[in-house]
Tab-separated table of C-alpha atoms and ligand atoms in Angstrom:
chain	number	residue	atom	x	y	z
A	653	MET	CA	-0.242	-1.083	18.529
A	654	LYS	CA	-3.044	-2.913	16.766
A	655	LEU	CA	-4.276	-2.272	13.219
A	656	SER	CA	-6.746	-3.914	10.863
A	657	TYR	CA	-4.852	-5.502	7.992
A	658	TYR	CA	-5.983	-5.478	4.376
A	659	PRO	CA	-3.655	-7.629	2.258
A	660	GLY	CA	-5.478	-7.234	-1.074
A	661	CYS	CA	-5.614	-9.812	-3.860
A	662	SER	CA	-2.035	-9.443	-5.171
A	663	LEU	CA	-0.573	-10.239	-1.771
A	664	GLU	CA	-2.283	-13.618	-1.921
A	665	ALA	CA	-0.590	-14.403	-5.244
A	666	THR	CA	2.095	-12.517	-7.192
A	667	ALA	CA	3.208	-10.552	-4.127
A	668	LYS	CA	3.182	-13.301	-1.481
A	669	GLU	CA	6.662	-12.308	-0.339
A	670	TYR	CA	5.409	-8.786	0.354
A	671	ASP	CA	2.648	-10.180	2.574
A	672	ALA	CA	4.973	-12.570	4.414
A	673	SER	CA	7.648	-9.933	5.005
A	674	ALA	CA	5.076	-7.312	6.061
A	675	ARG	CA	3.575	-9.635	8.684
A	676	THR	CA	6.963	-10.727	10.023
A	677	VAL	CA	8.342	-7.197	10.237
A	678	CYS	CA	5.205	-5.899	11.956
A	679	ALA	CA	5.401	-8.678	14.540
A	680	ALA	CA	9.037	-7.759	15.214
A	681	LEU	CA	7.968	-4.157	15.852
A	682	ASP	CA	5.046	-5.146	18.109
A	683	VAL	CA	2.474	-4.029	15.567
A	684	GLU	CA	-0.401	-6.458	15.839
A	685	LEU	CA	-2.167	-6.990	12.506
A	686	ALA	CA	-5.766	-8.208	12.702
A	687	ASP	CA	-6.866	-9.477	9.279
A	688	LEU	CA	-9.963	-7.599	8.158
A	689	ALA	CA	-12.680	-10.253	8.230
A	690	ASP	CA	-14.427	-10.911	4.897
A	691	TRP	CA	-12.580	-8.142	3.034
A	692	ASN	CA	-13.350	-7.737	-0.650
A	693	CYS	CA	-11.327	-6.662	-3.683
A	694	CYS	CA	-11.002	-2.886	-3.893
A	695	GLY	CA	-11.562	-2.859	-7.665
A	696	ALA	CA	-7.841	-2.285	-8.211
A	697	THR	CA	-6.878	-0.670	-11.495
A	698	SER	CA	-9.946	-2.022	-13.302
A	699	ALA	CA	-13.164	-0.778	-11.683
A	700	HIS	CA	-12.489	2.928	-12.225
A	701	ASN	CA	-12.168	2.346	-15.954
A	702	LEU	CA	-15.703	1.030	-16.169
A	703	ASN	CA	-17.864	2.527	-13.464
A	704	ARG	CA	-17.222	5.417	-11.081
A	705	LEU	CA	-19.603	4.287	-8.359
A	706	LEU	CA	-18.345	0.705	-8.416
A	707	ALA	CA	-14.762	1.953	-8.024
A	708	LEU	CA	-15.762	3.812	-4.847
A	709	ALA	CA	-18.309	1.441	-3.335
A	710	LEU	CA	-16.113	-1.679	-3.397
A	711	PRO	CA	-13.405	-0.111	-1.212
A	712	ALA	CA	-16.044	1.663	0.895
A	713	ARG	CA	-17.397	-1.709	2.053
A	714	ASN	CA	-13.956	-2.463	3.510
A	715	LEU	CA	-13.952	0.855	5.353
A	716	VAL	CA	-17.253	-0.025	6.948
A	717	LEU	CA	-15.812	-3.416	7.991
A	718	ALA	CA	-12.775	-1.670	9.491
A	719	GLU	CA	-14.994	0.722	11.374
A	720	ASN	CA	-16.959	-2.180	12.806
A	721	ALA	CA	-13.670	-3.742	13.897
A	722	GLY	CA	-12.768	-0.414	15.511
A	723	LEU	CA	-9.209	-0.253	14.160
A	724	ASP	CA	-7.452	1.904	11.578
A	725	LEU	CA	-6.908	0.000	8.353
A	726	VAL	CA	-3.398	-0.581	7.040
A	727	THR	CA	-2.548	-2.022	3.641
A	728	PRO	CA	0.851	-2.761	2.127
A	729	CYS	CA	-0.488	-2.478	-1.460
A	730	ALA	CA	-0.189	0.990	-2.965
A	731	ALA	CA	-3.046	0.341	-5.402
A	732	CYS	CA	-5.414	-0.844	-2.653
A	733	TYR	CA	-4.311	2.113	-0.541
A	734	SER	CA	-5.196	4.497	-3.347
A	735	ARG	CA	-8.659	3.009	-3.862
A	736	LEU	CA	-9.434	2.777	-0.125
A	737	ARG	CA	-8.172	6.264	0.504
A	738	THR	CA	-10.145	7.729	-2.415
A	739	ALA	CA	-13.317	6.165	-1.003
A	740	GLU	CA	-12.497	7.525	2.455
A	741	HIS	CA	-11.928	10.983	0.977
A	742	THR	CA	-15.291	10.891	-0.801
A	743	LEU	CA	-17.105	9.702	2.323
A	744	ARG	CA	-15.470	12.307	4.555
A	745	ARG	CA	-16.363	15.159	2.213
A	746	GLY	CA	-20.011	14.240	2.665
A	747	GLY	CA	-22.776	15.566	0.436
A	748	SER	CA	-24.637	13.666	-2.229
A	749	ALA	CA	-21.549	11.732	-3.395
A	750	ALA	CA	-21.073	10.281	0.096
A	751	ARG	CA	-24.760	9.464	0.441
A	752	GLU	CA	-24.809	7.718	-2.923
A	753	LEU	CA	-21.844	5.652	-1.801
A	754	GLU	CA	-23.340	4.665	1.554
A	755	GLU	CA	-26.534	3.743	-0.231
A	756	ALA	CA	-24.640	1.423	-2.595
A	757	VAL	CA	-22.792	-0.246	0.295
A	758	GLY	CA	-25.910	-0.410	2.423
A	759	ALA	CA	-24.225	0.971	5.554
A	760	PRO	CA	-23.068	4.348	6.862
A	761	PHE	CA	-19.454	5.334	7.476
A	762	GLY	CA	-18.917	7.307	10.684
A	763	GLY	CA	-15.366	8.428	9.936
A	764	ARG	CA	-13.959	6.831	13.094
A	765	VAL	CA	-11.170	4.957	11.315
A	766	THR	CA	-8.693	5.952	8.642
A	767	VAL	CA	-6.661	4.195	5.958
A	768	LEU	CA	-2.874	4.007	6.103
A	769	SER	CA	-0.310	2.591	3.755
A	770	LEU	CA	2.079	0.251	5.527
A	771	LEU	CA	4.943	2.580	4.655
A	772	GLU	CA	3.074	5.486	6.227
A	773	ALA	CA	2.326	3.388	9.321
A	774	MET	CA	6.030	2.604	9.705
A	775	VAL	CA	7.035	6.245	9.479
A	776	LYS	CA	4.146	7.921	11.311
A	777	ARG	CA	2.939	5.336	13.826
A	778	VAL	CA	5.912	3.104	14.586
A	779	GLY	CA	8.468	5.850	14.055
A	780	LEU	CA	11.859	5.760	12.383
A	781	SER	CA	13.755	5.666	15.679
A	782	ALA	CA	11.932	2.517	16.764
A	783	VAL	CA	12.762	0.994	13.386
A	784	GLU	CA	16.420	1.946	13.696
A	785	GLU	CA	16.656	0.458	17.190
A	786	ARG	CA	15.666	-2.909	15.796
A	787	VAL	CA	18.470	-2.992	13.178
A	788	LYS	CA	20.978	-5.769	13.829
A	789	ARG	CA	22.639	-6.063	10.489
A	790	PRO	CA	22.800	-2.666	8.729
A	791	LEU	CA	22.509	-2.682	4.943
A	792	THR	CA	25.966	-1.154	4.545
A	793	GLY	CA	27.032	-0.689	0.951
A	794	LEU	CA	23.607	-1.322	-0.570
A	795	LYS	CA	22.925	1.505	-3.037
A	796	VAL	CA	19.199	1.816	-3.530
A	797	ALA	CA	16.917	4.023	-5.601
A	798	CYS	CA	13.635	4.521	-3.744
A	799	TYR	CA	10.737	4.098	-6.129
A	800	TYR	CA	7.385	5.380	-4.863
A	801	GLY	CA	5.386	5.209	-8.081
A	802	CYS	CA	2.101	7.079	-8.425
A	803	LEU	CA	-0.506	5.772	-6.079
A	804	LEU	CA	1.126	6.359	-2.703
A	805	VAL	CA	1.543	10.047	-3.401
A	806	ARG	CA	-1.067	11.273	-5.891
A	807	PRO	CA	-3.462	12.966	-5.892
A	808	ARG	CA	-2.345	15.067	-2.980
A	809	GLU	CA	-5.851	15.930	-1.759
A	810	VAL	CA	-6.466	12.205	-1.308
A	811	THR	CA	-3.101	11.066	0.073
A	812	GLY	CA	-2.285	14.162	2.125
A	813	VAL	CA	1.381	13.758	1.132
A	814	GLU	CA	3.280	17.004	1.686
A	815	ARG	CA	5.782	16.602	-1.126
A	816	PRO	CA	4.050	14.608	-3.850
A	817	GLU	CA	6.723	15.448	-6.451
A	818	ASP	CA	9.608	14.521	-4.166
A	819	PRO	CA	8.518	12.284	-1.301
A	820	VAL	CA	11.242	11.314	1.166
A	821	TRP	CA	9.837	8.832	3.720
A	822	LEU	CA	11.073	5.715	1.983
A	823	ASP	CA	14.472	7.386	1.586
A	824	ASP	CA	14.532	8.189	5.318
A	825	LEU	CA	13.505	4.658	6.228
A	826	MET	CA	16.205	3.112	4.027
A	827	ARG	CA	18.875	5.367	5.549
A	828	ARG	CA	17.866	4.195	9.031
A	829	LEU	CA	18.414	0.620	7.835
A	830	GLY	CA	21.931	1.583	6.832
A	831	ALA	CA	21.436	1.611	3.057
A	832	GLU	CA	22.905	4.268	0.800
A	833	VAL	CA	20.054	6.176	-0.830
A	834	ILE	CA	20.843	7.352	-4.350
A	835	PRO	CA	19.220	10.611	-5.427
A	836	TRP	CA	17.322	10.316	-8.716
A	837	SER	CA	14.525	12.182	-10.449
A	838	PHE	CA	12.136	9.365	-11.284
A	839	LYS	CA	10.777	8.435	-7.842
A	840	THR	CA	7.162	9.066	-8.704
A	841	ASP	CA	7.134	8.210	-12.407
A	842	CYS	CA	4.589	5.624	-13.505
A	843	CYS	CA	5.494	1.967	-14.220
A	844	GLY	CA	2.437	1.522	-16.443
A	845	ALA	CA	0.384	-0.340	-13.825
A	846	SER	CA	-2.143	-2.654	-15.517
A	847	GLN	CA	-1.062	-1.512	-18.986
A	848	ALA	CA	1.363	-4.421	-18.600
A	849	ILE	CA	-1.596	-6.632	-19.463
A	850	THR	CA	-3.648	-4.470	-21.808
A	851	ASN	CA	-0.955	-2.511	-23.671
A	852	PRO	CA	2.360	-4.177	-22.765
A	853	ASP	CA	4.444	-2.004	-25.101
A	854	VAL	CA	3.672	0.913	-22.788
A	855	SER	CA	4.852	-0.658	-19.551
A	856	ARG	CA	7.866	-2.234	-21.233
A	857	GLY	CA	8.936	1.235	-22.360
A	858	LEU	CA	8.322	2.840	-18.983
A	859	VAL	CA	10.080	0.094	-17.032
A	860	ALA	CA	13.128	0.092	-19.308
A	861	ARG	CA	13.468	3.826	-18.790
A	862	LEU	CA	13.059	3.607	-15.000
A	863	LEU	CA	15.720	0.909	-14.676
A	864	ALA	CA	18.101	2.747	-16.982
A	865	ARG	CA	17.709	5.978	-14.997
A	866	ALA	CA	18.213	4.213	-11.667
A	867	GLY	CA	21.365	2.585	-13.034
A	868	GLU	CA	22.716	5.884	-14.371
A	869	ALA	CA	22.143	7.459	-10.974
A	870	GLY	CA	24.369	4.771	-9.436
A	871	ALA	CA	21.789	2.506	-7.791
A	872	ASP	CA	22.402	-1.248	-7.604
A	873	ALA	CA	18.810	-2.022	-6.653
A	874	LEU	CA	15.347	-0.485	-6.436
A	875	VAL	CA	13.021	-0.449	-3.456
A	876	THR	CA	9.246	-0.403	-3.880
A	877	ALA	CA	6.109	-0.322	-1.757
A	878	CYS	CA	3.719	-1.587	-4.423
A	879	PRO	CA	3.063	-5.070	-5.821
A	880	LEU	CA	2.160	-3.634	-9.240
A	881	CYS	CA	5.399	-1.671	-9.464
A	882	GLN	CA	7.424	-4.620	-8.259
A	883	THR	CA	5.827	-7.062	-10.685
A	884	ASN	CA	6.223	-4.688	-13.618
A	885	LEU	CA	9.829	-3.856	-12.729
A	886	GLU	CA	10.645	-7.550	-12.698
A	887	MET	CA	8.510	-8.882	-15.537
A	888	GLN	CA	8.453	-6.055	-18.063
A	889	ARG	CA	12.182	-5.335	-18.073
A	890	PRO	CA	14.637	-5.869	-20.922
A	891	THR	CA	16.842	-8.932	-20.347
A	892	SER	CA	19.915	-6.690	-20.229
A	893	GLN	CA	18.717	-5.180	-16.931
A	894	GLY	CA	19.708	-7.177	-13.858
A	895	ALA	CA	19.203	-4.802	-10.914
A	896	PRO	CA	17.057	-6.499	-8.261
A	897	CYS	CA	13.945	-4.884	-6.825
A	898	PHE	CA	12.998	-5.248	-3.197
A	899	TYR	CA	9.875	-4.634	-1.192
A	900	PHE	CA	10.816	-2.240	1.599
A	901	THR	CA	9.588	-4.787	4.148
A	902	GLU	CA	12.063	-7.371	2.840
A	903	LEU	CA	14.948	-4.976	3.428
A	904	MET	CA	13.607	-4.214	6.910
A	905	GLY	CA	13.513	-7.949	7.660
A	906	LEU	CA	17.028	-8.383	6.323
A	907	ALA	CA	18.362	-5.499	8.422
A	908	PHE	CA	16.507	-6.800	11.482
A	909	GLY	CA	18.163	-10.182	10.973
A	910	LEU	CA	14.795	-11.973	10.806
A	911	ASP	CA	14.264	-15.532	9.653
A	912	GLY	CA	12.325	-15.675	6.460
A	913	ALA	CA	14.288	-13.196	4.374
A	914	ARG	CA	15.763	-16.008	2.314
A	915	SER	CA	12.380	-17.485	1.465
A	916	TRP	CA	10.858	-14.101	0.568
A	917	LEU	CA	13.740	-13.248	-1.732
A	918	GLY	CA	13.657	-16.725	-3.252
A	919	ARG	CA	10.318	-15.861	-4.841
A	920	HIS	CA	11.758	-13.025	-6.911
A	921	LEU	CA	12.013	-13.432	-10.650
A	922	VAL	CA	15.177	-11.303	-10.694
A	923	ASP	CA	17.749	-12.940	-8.441
A	924	PRO	CA	18.785	-10.612	-5.605
A	925	PHE	CA	21.157	-13.071	-3.876
A	926	GLY	CA	24.240	-12.264	-5.960
A	927	LEU	CA	24.185	-8.603	-5.014
A	928	LEU	CA	23.388	-9.288	-1.357
A	929	ARG	CA	26.175	-11.857	-1.061
A	930	SER	CA	28.692	-9.550	-2.706
A	931	LEU	CA	27.969	-7.054	0.084
A	932	SER	CA	27.900	-9.760	2.786
A	933	LEU	CA	24.301	-8.862	3.604
A	934	ILE	CA	23.124	-12.460	3.463
A	935	ASP	CA	24.972	-15.690	4.234
B	1120	MET	CA	-26.757	26.682	-33.851
B	1121	SER	CA	-25.362	25.277	-37.041
B	1122	GLU	CA	-23.272	22.156	-37.098
B	1123	VAL	CA	-20.827	20.973	-39.702
B	1124	SER	CA	-21.395	17.386	-40.669
B	1125	GLY	CA	-18.821	14.766	-41.586
B	1126	PRO	CA	-15.902	13.284	-39.710
B	1127	LEU	CA	-14.667	16.576	-38.280
B	1128	ALA	CA	-18.075	17.822	-37.234
B	1129	VAL	CA	-17.716	20.507	-34.596
B	1130	ASP	CA	-20.331	20.471	-31.886
B	1131	THR	CA	-20.817	24.201	-31.552
B	1132	ALA	CA	-23.575	23.679	-29.017
B	1133	GLY	CA	-21.003	22.171	-26.665
B	1134	ARG	CA	-23.197	19.212	-25.856
B	1135	PHE	CA	-20.353	16.717	-25.598
B	1136	ALA	CA	-18.308	19.005	-23.342
B	1137	ASP	CA	-21.367	19.561	-21.140
B	1138	GLU	CA	-21.918	15.855	-20.847
B	1139	VAL	CA	-18.287	15.177	-19.916
B	1140	ARG	CA	-18.329	18.027	-17.398
B	1141	ARG	CA	-21.500	16.740	-15.761
B	1142	ARG	CA	-20.323	13.137	-15.676
B	1143	THR	CA	-16.834	13.822	-14.306
B	1144	GLY	CA	-17.387	17.018	-12.339
B	1145	GLN	CA	-14.325	18.488	-14.054
B	1146	PRO	CA	-14.186	22.072	-15.422
B	1147	ILE	CA	-13.411	21.100	-19.019
B	1148	GLU	CA	-13.963	24.647	-20.254
B	1149	ARG	CA	-11.049	26.006	-18.224
B	1150	CYS	CA	-8.370	24.174	-20.202
B	1151	TYR	CA	-6.338	26.753	-22.129
B	1152	GLN	CA	-3.877	24.388	-23.800
B	1153	CYS	CA	-0.769	25.088	-21.768
B	1154	ALA	CA	0.121	21.403	-22.351
B	1155	LYS	CA	1.625	21.007	-18.900
B	1156	CYS	CA	-0.335	17.768	-18.651
B	1157	ALA	CA	1.162	16.395	-21.856
B	1158	SER	CA	4.714	17.354	-20.976
B	1159	GLY	CA	4.603	15.142	-17.877
B	1160	CYS	CA	2.519	12.350	-19.367
B	1161	LEU	CA	4.763	9.317	-19.677
B	1162	VAL	CA	2.404	7.371	-21.893
B	1163	ALA	CA	1.811	10.207	-24.375
B	1164	GLU	CA	4.435	8.898	-26.777
B	1165	TYR	CA	2.513	5.627	-27.080
B	1166	THR	CA	-0.858	7.125	-27.853
B	1167	ASP	CA	-2.752	8.695	-30.700
B	1168	TYR	CA	-3.585	11.888	-28.777
B	1169	ARG	CA	-1.956	13.734	-25.889
B	1170	PRO	CA	-4.032	14.657	-22.847
B	1171	ASN	CA	-4.291	18.344	-23.822
B	1172	GLN	CA	-5.478	17.282	-27.278
B	1173	ILE	CA	-8.158	15.117	-25.712
B	1174	LEU	CA	-9.317	18.118	-23.670
B	1175	ARG	CA	-9.446	20.297	-26.807
B	1176	MET	CA	-11.283	17.634	-28.756
B	1177	VAL	CA	-13.852	17.398	-25.969
B	1178	GLN	CA	-14.277	21.185	-26.042
B	1179	PHE	CA	-14.757	21.010	-29.802
B	1180	GLY	CA	-17.248	18.197	-29.479
B	1181	LEU	CA	-15.278	15.646	-31.499
B	1182	ARG	CA	-17.188	12.909	-29.788
B	1183	GLU	CA	-16.430	9.966	-31.971
B	1184	GLN	CA	-12.709	10.640	-32.364
B	1185	VAL	CA	-12.351	10.974	-28.600
B	1186	LEU	CA	-14.390	7.921	-27.692
B	1187	ARG	CA	-12.662	5.759	-30.293
B	1188	SER	CA	-9.173	6.901	-29.286
B	1189	ARG	CA	-6.483	4.668	-27.855
B	1190	ALA	CA	-5.341	7.520	-25.623
B	1191	ILE	CA	-8.177	7.202	-23.131
B	1192	TRP	CA	-7.343	3.524	-22.527
B	1193	VAL	CA	-3.573	3.879	-22.481
B	1194	CYS	CA	-3.901	6.501	-19.738
B	1195	SER	CA	-2.567	4.686	-16.673
B	1196	SER	CA	-4.337	7.024	-14.220
B	1197	CYS	CA	-0.959	8.043	-12.826
B	1198	GLN	CA	-2.429	11.456	-11.906
B	1199	ALA	CA	0.745	13.333	-12.795
B	1200	CYS	CA	-1.190	15.618	-15.149
B	1201	GLY	CA	-3.874	16.539	-12.632
B	1202	ALA	CA	-1.252	17.280	-9.983
B	1203	ARG	CA	0.256	19.889	-12.294
B	1204	CYS	CA	-2.700	21.349	-14.215
B	1205	PRO	CA	-2.847	25.090	-13.418
B	1206	ASN	CA	-6.616	24.973	-13.837
B	1207	GLY	CA	-7.271	22.195	-11.369
B	1208	ILE	CA	-8.598	19.739	-13.921
B	1209	ASN	CA	-8.349	16.112	-12.810
B	1210	ILE	CA	-7.581	14.755	-16.254
B	1211	ALA	CA	-7.467	11.125	-15.116
B	1212	ALA	CA	-11.080	11.519	-13.944
B	1213	VAL	CA	-11.950	12.941	-17.370
B	1214	MET	CA	-10.305	9.915	-18.997
B	1215	ASP	CA	-12.299	7.561	-16.746
B	1216	GLY	CA	-15.549	9.302	-17.672
B	1217	LEU	CA	-14.664	9.069	-21.364
B	1218	LYS	CA	-13.931	5.357	-20.973
B	1219	GLU	CA	-17.367	4.794	-19.451
B	1220	MET	CA	-18.960	6.636	-22.352
B	1221	ALA	CA	-16.875	4.797	-24.960
B	1222	VAL	CA	-17.957	1.465	-23.524
B	1223	ALA	CA	-21.601	2.457	-23.261
B	1224	GLU	CA	-21.628	3.687	-26.847
B	1225	LYS	CA	-19.788	0.593	-28.074
B	1226	LEU	CA	-16.978	2.663	-29.528
B	1227	ALA	CA	-14.186	1.183	-27.409
B	1228	VAL	CA	-11.790	-1.361	-28.894
B	1229	PRO	CA	-12.017	-4.312	-26.461
B	1230	GLU	CA	-8.327	-5.270	-26.625
B	1231	GLN	CA	-7.178	-1.791	-25.629
B	1232	GLY	CA	-8.477	-2.290	-22.115
B	1233	PRO	CA	-12.203	-2.826	-21.654
B	1234	LEU	CA	-12.090	-6.567	-22.257
B	1235	PHE	CA	-9.506	-7.153	-19.533
B	1236	HIS	CA	-11.149	-4.790	-17.068
B	1237	GLN	CA	-14.491	-6.492	-17.563
B	1238	MET	CA	-13.055	-9.952	-17.082
B	1239	PHE	CA	-11.326	-8.709	-13.943
B	1240	MET	CA	-14.509	-7.192	-12.554
B	1241	ASP	CA	-16.485	-10.251	-13.490
B	1242	GLY	CA	-14.159	-12.267	-11.242
B	1243	VAL	CA	-14.704	-9.772	-8.430
B	1244	ARG	CA	-18.442	-10.017	-8.859
B	1245	ARG	CA	-18.425	-13.798	-8.562
B	1246	MET	CA	-15.832	-14.250	-5.822
B	1247	GLY	CA	-15.569	-10.894	-4.086
B	1248	ARG	CA	-11.834	-11.139	-4.722
B	1249	VAL	CA	-9.580	-11.571	-7.700
B	1250	HIS	CA	-7.798	-14.773	-8.475
B	1251	GLU	CA	-4.964	-13.271	-10.507
B	1252	ALA	CA	-3.931	-16.465	-12.271
B	1253	ALA	CA	-7.487	-17.285	-13.364
B	1254	VAL	CA	-8.189	-13.786	-14.696
B	1255	LEU	CA	-4.914	-13.711	-16.591
B	1256	ALA	CA	-5.381	-17.168	-18.044
B	1257	ARG	CA	-8.924	-16.361	-19.169
B	1258	TYR	CA	-7.786	-13.092	-20.670
B	1259	LYS	CA	-4.867	-14.681	-22.483
B	1260	LEU	CA	-7.171	-17.397	-23.795
B	1261	LYS	CA	-9.633	-14.831	-25.094
B	1262	THR	CA	-6.909	-12.817	-26.791
B	1263	HIS	CA	-5.134	-15.941	-28.091
B	1264	ARG	CA	-1.998	-15.171	-26.107
B	1265	LEU	CA	-2.145	-18.143	-23.741
B	1266	MET	CA	0.567	-20.187	-25.401
B	1267	ALA	CA	2.772	-17.187	-26.154
B	1268	ASP	CA	2.977	-16.301	-22.462
B	1269	PHE	CA	2.868	-19.832	-21.150
B	1270	GLY	CA	6.527	-19.872	-20.116
B	1271	LEU	CA	6.110	-16.802	-17.971
B	1272	GLY	CA	3.025	-18.264	-16.330
B	1273	LEU	CA	4.980	-21.387	-15.524
B	1274	ARG	CA	7.777	-19.361	-13.928
B	1275	LEU	CA	5.248	-17.565	-11.741
B	1276	PHE	CA	3.645	-20.883	-10.838
B	1277	ARG	CA	7.024	-22.364	-9.855
B	1278	LYS	CA	7.703	-19.338	-7.668
B	1279	GLY	CA	4.434	-19.986	-5.861
B	1280	LYS	CA	2.958	-16.768	-7.212
B	1281	PHE	CA	0.064	-18.447	-9.014
B	1282	PRO	CA	-1.896	-20.471	-6.464
B	1283	LEU	CA	-4.363	-22.813	-8.140
B	1284	LEU	CA	-7.278	-21.746	-6.005
B	1285	GLY	CA	-8.313	-18.222	-5.223
B	1286	SER	CA	-9.978	-17.161	-2.004
B	1287	ARG	CA	-13.536	-15.885	-1.902
B	1288	ILE	CA	-15.555	-13.874	0.518
B	1289	ARG	CA	-18.437	-15.185	2.601
B	1290	ARG	CA	-21.034	-12.453	2.245
B	1291	GLN	CA	-21.031	-12.416	-1.533
B	1292	GLU	CA	-24.559	-10.945	-1.532
B	1293	GLU	CA	-23.090	-7.667	-0.283
B	1294	ILE	CA	-20.851	-7.525	-3.341
B	1295	GLU	CA	-23.779	-8.342	-5.590
B	1296	ARG	CA	-25.685	-5.435	-4.040
B	1297	ILE	CA	-22.821	-3.055	-4.795
B	1298	PHE	CA	-22.558	-4.273	-8.383
B	1299	SER	CA	-26.263	-3.994	-9.072
B	1300	ARG	CA	-26.521	-0.494	-7.546
B	1301	ALA	CA	-23.433	0.728	-9.384
B	1302	LEU	CA	-24.473	-0.718	-12.718
B	1303	ALA	CA	-27.920	0.797	-12.367
B	1304	SER	CA	-26.447	4.251	-11.696
B	1305	GLY	CA	-24.771	6.632	-14.083
B	1306	GLU	CA	-27.506	8.060	-16.262
B	1307	GLY	CA	-28.043	4.893	-18.154
B	1308	VAL	CA	-24.646	4.729	-19.774
B	1309	THR	CA	-22.710	2.776	-17.181
B	1310	ARG	CA	-24.927	-0.265	-17.349
B	1311	HIS	CA	-22.061	-1.939	-19.126
B	1312	GLU	CA	-23.294	-5.371	-18.337
B	1313	ALA	CA	-26.242	-4.837	-20.614
B	1314	VAL	CA	-24.627	-2.963	-23.443
B	1315	LEU	CA	-21.046	-3.985	-23.404
B	1316	LEU	CA	-19.356	-6.654	-25.426
B	1317	PRO	CA	-22.257	-9.069	-25.271
B	1318	GLY	CA	-21.092	-12.567	-24.553
B	1319	VAL	CA	-18.023	-11.736	-22.543
B	1320	LEU	CA	-19.733	-11.181	-19.258
B	1321	ALA	CA	-22.847	-13.144	-20.029
B	1322	GLY	CA	-20.989	-16.347	-20.814
B	1323	SER	CA	-18.669	-16.364	-17.870
B	1324	HIS	CA	-20.925	-16.297	-14.843
B	1325	GLY	CA	-20.567	-19.239	-12.538
B	1326	LYS	CA	-17.778	-20.845	-14.512
B	1327	GLY	CA	-14.120	-21.195	-13.748
B	1328	ILE	CA	-11.436	-20.679	-16.335
C	2755	SF4	S1	-2.473	21.190	-17.906
C	2755	SF4	FE1	-4.674	21.648	-17.644
C	2755	SF4	S2	-4.974	23.626	-18.668
C	2755	SF4	FE2	-2.968	22.860	-19.321
C	2755	SF4	S3	-3.431	21.801	-21.282
C	2755	SF4	FE3	-3.509	20.262	-19.650
C	2755	SF4	S4	-5.678	20.182	-19.029
C	2755	SF4	FE4	-5.383	22.071	-20.206
C	2756	SF4	S1	-3.150	10.345	-15.670
C	2756	SF4	FE1	-3.178	9.594	-17.770
C	2756	SF4	S2	-3.148	11.420	-19.056
C	2756	SF4	FE2	-2.488	12.041	-17.011
C	2756	SF4	S3	-0.244	11.960	-17.066
C	2756	SF4	FE3	-0.983	10.004	-16.261
C	2756	SF4	S4	-1.154	8.661	-18.068
C	2756	SF4	FE4	-1.013	10.788	-18.826
């Protein structure tokens, strides 16, 4: 299987380990990722605060590039996914909003490609059985709380997620890797996103609550599919909270027994090695 | 129609609500104050007004109080409220529209959000991509927080999360086209480059941090 790959700006910096683990895991599953040539920033969590058209037209340019490349577009970043998917939704609905958008980009969108989150691609395109077959070193004993955040699931008309209040694909994926998935009620609560920069008291409060709830539920670690969530969960936490947070791709790589896991995890600000060693999941 | 003047002036003609409805495409008038939005809003406890209050204030035409509020900027666009509103109001889209208006009317407090978002978008305009470290450093410098957060920056740098150079796209003119079209749209109020925080955007073009 071949897909266009949109890393997004965070995966070139704060979330480098997400990019590295995503590429390695995809290669192991025979998913060929072709970097989208000349991709641009999707506007992230900033453009929509300032200008509606800008927030749609920036991601729309990437859709046009993906269409020219002739491959569906996959992105690991939940925020990029949300922006790209919102633009796709607007373009597919047609009408004056779509025309205004195509005019701003200077090119039409024919609707021949779609946007996927990497998590969605794993579940829907690769398939959980194919993932499970690749597991060499099951994550036995690892108690994880799956944290989806907002942007992978909401709004439903944009994401098409069937259970936006209680999504289960990350839970299913983690179970196939051998982890113990802890039920909790805060899967889709917000981490504060870019409030971490503009109004840090907000994200500090939200992150402290998320980590406390995950701990109460019995989780030893959190799993995310978003560089914003991951960064906030690590950087905005109270010092008393030590539970590591993983990108789901890192746990896939670990369970697949792939080289590289050590270097990805070495970039974390919250040390995950203690927990993994105590469970004999890493040497 | 008569209007009461003073700080609590009520816009009985509904002009503000009409404007917000037109700009955001959201059926403001349908809100009947069930407060389902507020009960699931995680940031409500940190703000001056809850999302249902913002909706009511828009209906009442309390333009200045709404556009000066912290609530519209502290909204993280998590979309929980819109997913649950029984009247199908996308409240996050309403908040975005209000932010555009607040900026255009120079009522927004820069440090609550607009300053950062503009610096971020300014980077996108110049490079086509965002160099996270540069945007953060510039923002911290502007808000006099550079030294306070220096240790954290250093930790990120040591972890290889703050590369010194950012990447840029080749066909930057295509980004420029998008910016100029978008800024020229929006009924004259989204031309934030012209009206917004003069000096912030103007002074930063073509320069690094
Ligand atoms: S949930 Fe909808 S109808 Fe209810 S108060 Fe909020 S905006 Fe109004
Ligand atoms: S979108 Fe904004 S107003 Fe709505 S629940 Fe989330 S933070 Fe609150």
